[in-house]
Amino acid sequence: MTPGLGTALNAASVLAGAAIGLSLGRVIPAGLQQTIRAGLGLFVAVYGIQMTLHTKNPLILLISVLAGVVIGELLHLDDGMQALGGWAERRTRRDGEPGRVSLAFVTTSLLFCVGPLTILGSFLDGTRGDVTVLAIKSVLDGFSAVVYAATLGWGVALSAVTVLVVQGSLTLIAFLAHAGLSELETAELTAAGGIIVVGIALGLLDLKAIKVANFLPALVVAPLLSGLLHAVGAV
């Protein structure tokens, strides 16, 4: 697939969700939203497992994931993303303040662009042309846009521009970096991404709260480690 298609789909889902939220308000029952979330969670789990099967060497995958999560913990990646998300959530309580359009824009821009799905989805789109993760994110963001547009107004639609710029840039960077990766390195990168996707699925299904963002460095460690071992003839 054409790199960037996932980002375009995501931006379109935000626009569609905002339009629905402005016209219909909060008409989607909470029960239906939970059922859709559960369905997405099950699909994401199966998809993540399928991705991990790309590994050529499970030991490389294990070391990459463990090393990646140690790096993520030391850098407090998940805590940083949670802090940004929490700040955005707190801003939504200031409904009566002036500048509601800018409030809606800033709030939803952060919510839609800060998180592991943004980074992982853009990474897979750029390196493999795989838009599945961004398609899943599009569904989640679309439903969120309905709710936020109903409460914050049309400024939510402007965040589609932020999604295009941020995810588009990440996808482009991943696409350019991918040109230097071998088939083996790409396979281990994909498998490491699969582990992260399974972690996201556990959160969607409310089974286990995992600091998924702390695993993101594994996406860098996996191809580097596999390339290094291949260079020295260890694999």
Short mmCIF file of C-alpha atoms in Angstrom, two decimals:
data_model
loop_
_atom_site.label_atom_id
_atom_site.label_comp_id
_atom_site.label_asym_id
_atom_site.label_seq_id
_atom_site.Cartn_x
_atom_site.Cartn_y
_atom_site.Cartn_z
CA MET A 1 0.00 0.00 0.00
CA THR A 2 1.00 3.62 -0.45
CA PRO A 3 2.78 4.98 2.67
CA GLY A 4 0.66 7.66 4.31
CA LEU A 5 -2.68 6.06 3.48
CA GLY A 6 -3.22 5.19 7.15
CA THR A 7 -2.68 8.80 8.18
CA ALA A 8 -5.14 10.04 5.55
CA LEU A 9 -7.69 7.51 6.83
CA ASN A 10 -7.12 8.65 10.41
CA ALA A 11 -7.59 12.32 9.54
CA ALA A 12 -10.77 11.47 7.64
CA SER A 13 -12.13 9.55 10.63
CA VAL A 14 -11.55 12.55 12.89
CA LEU A 15 -13.40 14.82 10.46
CA ALA A 16 -16.27 12.34 10.15
CA GLY A 17 -16.47 11.88 13.92
CA ALA A 18 -16.48 15.62 14.50
CA ALA A 19 -19.26 16.09 11.94
CA ILE A 20 -21.37 13.40 13.60
CA GLY A 21 -20.72 14.85 17.05
CA LEU A 22 -21.76 18.34 15.94
CA SER A 23 -24.94 17.16 14.24
CA LEU A 24 -26.14 14.32 16.44
CA GLY A 25 -24.47 14.88 19.79
CA ARG A 26 -24.08 12.02 22.23
CA VAL A 27 -26.39 9.51 20.59
CA ILE A 28 -24.06 6.51 20.53
CA PRO A 29 -24.91 4.39 23.60
CA ALA A 30 -22.07 3.68 26.01
CA GLY A 31 -22.83 -0.03 25.77
CA LEU A 32 -22.31 0.01 22.01
CA GLN A 33 -19.02 1.86 22.40
CA GLN A 34 -17.80 -0.76 24.89
CA THR A 35 -18.81 -3.61 22.59
CA ILE A 36 -16.97 -2.04 19.65
CA ARG A 37 -13.92 -1.50 21.87
CA ALA A 38 -13.98 -5.17 22.90
CA GLY A 39 -14.27 -6.29 19.28
CA LEU A 40 -11.31 -4.11 18.36
CA GLY A 41 -9.35 -5.52 21.29
CA LEU A 42 -9.88 -9.11 20.15
CA PHE A 43 -8.87 -8.26 16.60
CA VAL A 44 -5.79 -6.36 17.77
CA ALA A 45 -4.69 -9.33 19.91
CA VAL A 46 -4.88 -11.77 16.99
CA TYR A 47 -3.15 -9.29 14.69
CA GLY A 48 -0.34 -8.75 17.19
CA ILE A 49 0.27 -12.49 17.57
CA GLN A 50 0.37 -12.82 13.79
CA MET A 51 3.02 -10.08 13.63
CA THR A 52 5.25 -11.81 16.20
CA LEU A 53 5.37 -14.90 13.99
CA HIS A 54 7.53 -12.95 11.52
CA THR A 55 10.55 -13.39 13.80
CA LYS A 56 13.42 -15.47 12.44
CA ASN A 57 15.00 -15.83 15.88
CA PRO A 58 12.83 -15.73 19.04
CA LEU A 59 15.91 -15.06 21.18
CA ILE A 60 16.61 -11.83 19.28
CA LEU A 61 12.97 -10.84 19.78
CA LEU A 62 13.13 -11.57 23.52
CA ILE A 63 16.35 -9.62 24.05
CA SER A 64 15.07 -6.72 21.94
CA VAL A 65 11.82 -6.45 23.89
CA LEU A 66 13.54 -6.68 27.28
CA ALA A 67 16.25 -4.19 26.33
CA GLY A 68 13.66 -1.90 24.79
CA VAL A 69 11.43 -1.85 27.85
CA VAL A 70 14.43 -1.16 30.13
CA ILE A 71 15.31 1.84 27.96
CA GLY A 72 11.69 2.96 27.97
CA GLU A 73 11.48 2.69 31.75
CA LEU A 74 14.70 4.66 32.22
CA LEU A 75 13.40 7.37 29.88
CA HIS A 76 9.92 7.29 31.50
CA LEU A 77 8.32 7.30 28.05
CA ASP A 78 4.93 6.09 29.19
CA ASP A 79 4.83 8.48 32.14
CA GLY A 80 5.59 11.36 29.79
CA MET A 81 2.82 10.40 27.39
CA GLN A 82 0.40 9.89 30.27
CA ALA A 83 1.27 13.32 31.63
CA LEU A 84 0.53 14.96 28.27
CA GLY A 85 -2.71 13.03 27.94
CA GLY A 86 -3.72 13.91 31.50
CA TRP A 87 -3.04 17.58 30.86
CA ALA A 88 -5.25 17.45 27.78
CA GLU A 89 -7.99 15.67 29.72
CA ARG A 90 -7.92 18.35 32.43
CA ARG A 91 -8.29 21.07 29.83
CA THR A 92 -11.61 19.61 28.69
CA ARG A 93 -13.14 20.59 32.03
CA ARG A 94 -12.75 24.27 31.22
CA ASP A 95 -15.81 24.25 29.03
CA GLY A 96 -17.05 27.69 29.92
CA GLU A 97 -13.84 29.55 29.20
CA PRO A 98 -13.37 31.82 26.18
CA GLY A 99 -11.34 30.49 23.26
CA ARG A 100 -13.34 27.29 22.99
CA VAL A 101 -12.19 26.60 19.43
CA SER A 102 -8.51 26.72 20.38
CA LEU A 103 -9.26 24.63 23.47
CA ALA A 104 -10.91 21.95 21.34
CA PHE A 105 -8.08 22.04 18.81
CA VAL A 106 -5.24 21.75 21.34
CA THR A 107 -6.98 19.13 23.46
CA THR A 108 -7.89 16.73 20.68
CA SER A 109 -4.62 17.28 18.81
CA LEU A 110 -2.78 15.99 21.86
CA LEU A 111 -5.19 13.13 22.49
CA PHE A 112 -5.04 11.93 18.89
CA CYS A 113 -1.27 12.29 18.43
CA VAL A 114 0.22 11.27 21.78
CA GLY A 115 0.39 7.54 22.33
CA PRO A 116 1.89 4.24 21.20
CA LEU A 117 -0.69 3.70 18.46
CA THR A 118 0.45 6.90 16.76
CA ILE A 119 4.12 5.94 16.80
CA LEU A 120 3.72 2.23 16.09
CA GLY A 121 1.07 2.77 13.42
CA SER A 122 3.12 5.38 11.58
CA PHE A 123 6.20 3.17 11.87
CA LEU A 124 4.44 0.17 10.31
CA ASP A 125 2.85 2.33 7.62
CA GLY A 126 6.22 3.75 6.63
CA THR A 127 8.26 0.55 6.82
CA ARG A 128 5.77 -2.03 5.55
CA GLY A 129 2.90 -0.11 4.02
CA ASP A 130 0.74 -1.81 6.68
CA VAL A 131 -2.10 0.51 7.74
CA THR A 132 -3.89 -1.95 10.04
CA VAL A 133 -2.79 -0.30 13.30
CA LEU A 134 -3.66 3.18 12.02
CA ALA A 135 -7.02 1.84 10.79
CA ILE A 136 -7.73 0.61 14.33
CA LYS A 137 -6.64 3.99 15.69
CA SER A 138 -8.92 5.67 13.15
CA VAL A 139 -11.95 3.86 14.57
CA LEU A 140 -11.02 4.78 18.14
CA ASP A 141 -10.28 8.42 17.24
CA GLY A 142 -13.48 8.65 15.22
CA PHE A 143 -15.62 7.68 18.20
CA SER A 144 -13.64 10.01 20.46
CA ALA A 145 -14.15 12.87 18.00
CA VAL A 146 -17.92 12.34 18.20
CA VAL A 147 -17.86 12.81 21.97
CA TYR A 148 -15.44 15.74 22.00
CA ALA A 149 -17.19 17.59 19.17
CA ALA A 150 -20.49 17.26 21.03
CA THR A 151 -18.94 18.92 24.10
CA LEU A 152 -16.21 21.21 22.74
CA GLY A 153 -17.52 22.22 19.33
CA TRP A 154 -16.15 22.40 15.80
CA GLY A 155 -12.55 23.05 16.84
CA VAL A 156 -12.19 19.28 17.14
CA ALA A 157 -12.25 19.01 13.34
CA LEU A 158 -9.10 21.16 13.15
CA SER A 159 -7.12 18.43 14.91
CA ALA A 160 -7.32 16.42 11.68
CA VAL A 161 -4.61 18.78 10.38
CA THR A 162 -2.40 17.93 13.35
CA VAL A 163 -2.92 14.23 12.71
CA LEU A 164 -1.87 14.70 9.09
CA VAL A 165 1.27 16.64 10.00
CA VAL A 166 2.45 14.54 12.97
CA GLN A 167 1.65 11.07 11.67
CA GLY A 168 2.61 12.02 8.13
CA SER A 169 6.04 13.16 9.34
CA LEU A 170 6.58 10.00 11.39
CA THR A 171 5.54 7.84 8.43
CA LEU A 172 7.93 9.68 6.12
CA ILE A 173 10.83 9.26 8.56
CA ALA A 174 10.06 5.54 8.90
CA PHE A 175 9.82 5.16 5.13
CA LEU A 176 13.22 6.80 4.56
CA ALA A 177 14.86 4.78 7.36
CA HIS A 178 13.37 1.54 6.04
CA ALA A 179 15.36 1.82 2.81
CA GLY A 180 18.49 0.68 4.68
CA LEU A 181 16.92 -2.31 6.48
CA SER A 182 17.49 -5.90 5.38
CA GLU A 183 14.75 -8.53 5.25
CA LEU A 184 16.00 -10.02 8.54
CA GLU A 185 16.01 -6.64 10.30
CA THR A 186 12.52 -5.85 9.02
CA ALA A 187 11.24 -9.23 10.24
CA GLU A 188 12.52 -8.65 13.78
CA LEU A 189 11.19 -5.08 13.78
CA THR A 190 7.77 -6.40 12.78
CA ALA A 191 7.84 -9.09 15.47
CA ALA A 192 8.78 -6.53 18.14
CA GLY A 193 5.88 -4.39 16.96
CA GLY A 194 3.63 -7.42 17.37
CA ILE A 195 4.55 -7.69 21.06
CA ILE A 196 3.58 -4.04 21.50
CA VAL A 197 0.31 -4.58 19.64
CA VAL A 198 -0.60 -7.47 21.98
CA GLY A 199 0.06 -5.15 24.93
CA ILE A 200 -2.31 -2.58 23.40
CA ALA A 201 -4.94 -5.30 22.99
CA LEU A 202 -4.74 -6.21 26.68
CA GLY A 203 -5.49 -2.58 27.51
CA LEU A 204 -8.42 -2.37 25.07
CA LEU A 205 -9.89 -5.51 26.63
CA ASP A 206 -9.32 -4.14 30.17
CA LEU A 207 -7.37 -7.29 31.05
CA LYS A 208 -4.06 -5.73 32.08
CA ALA A 209 -2.78 -2.18 32.35
CA ILE A 210 0.64 -2.23 30.67
CA LYS A 211 2.89 0.78 30.13
CA VAL A 212 2.97 0.07 26.40
CA ALA A 213 4.89 3.20 25.44
CA ASN A 214 7.90 1.95 27.40
CA PHE A 215 8.19 -0.91 24.90
CA LEU A 216 8.59 1.41 21.90
CA PRO A 217 12.43 1.45 21.98
CA ALA A 218 12.26 -2.25 21.04
CA LEU A 219 11.35 -1.07 17.53
CA VAL A 220 14.85 0.39 17.28
CA VAL A 221 16.70 -2.29 19.25
CA ALA A 222 15.30 -5.22 17.22
CA PRO A 223 16.67 -4.26 13.78
CA LEU A 224 19.94 -2.99 15.28
CA LEU A 225 20.53 -6.21 17.22
CA SER A 226 19.61 -8.50 14.34
CA GLY A 227 21.83 -6.50 11.98
CA LEU A 228 24.75 -6.61 14.42
CA LEU A 229 24.46 -10.36 14.99
CA HIS A 230 24.18 -10.95 11.26
CA ALA A 231 27.29 -8.84 10.63
CA VAL A 232 29.38 -10.92 13.05
CA GLY A 233 27.98 -14.16 11.66
CA ALA A 234 26.03 -15.09 14.79
CA VAL A 235 22.76 -15.52 12.86
#
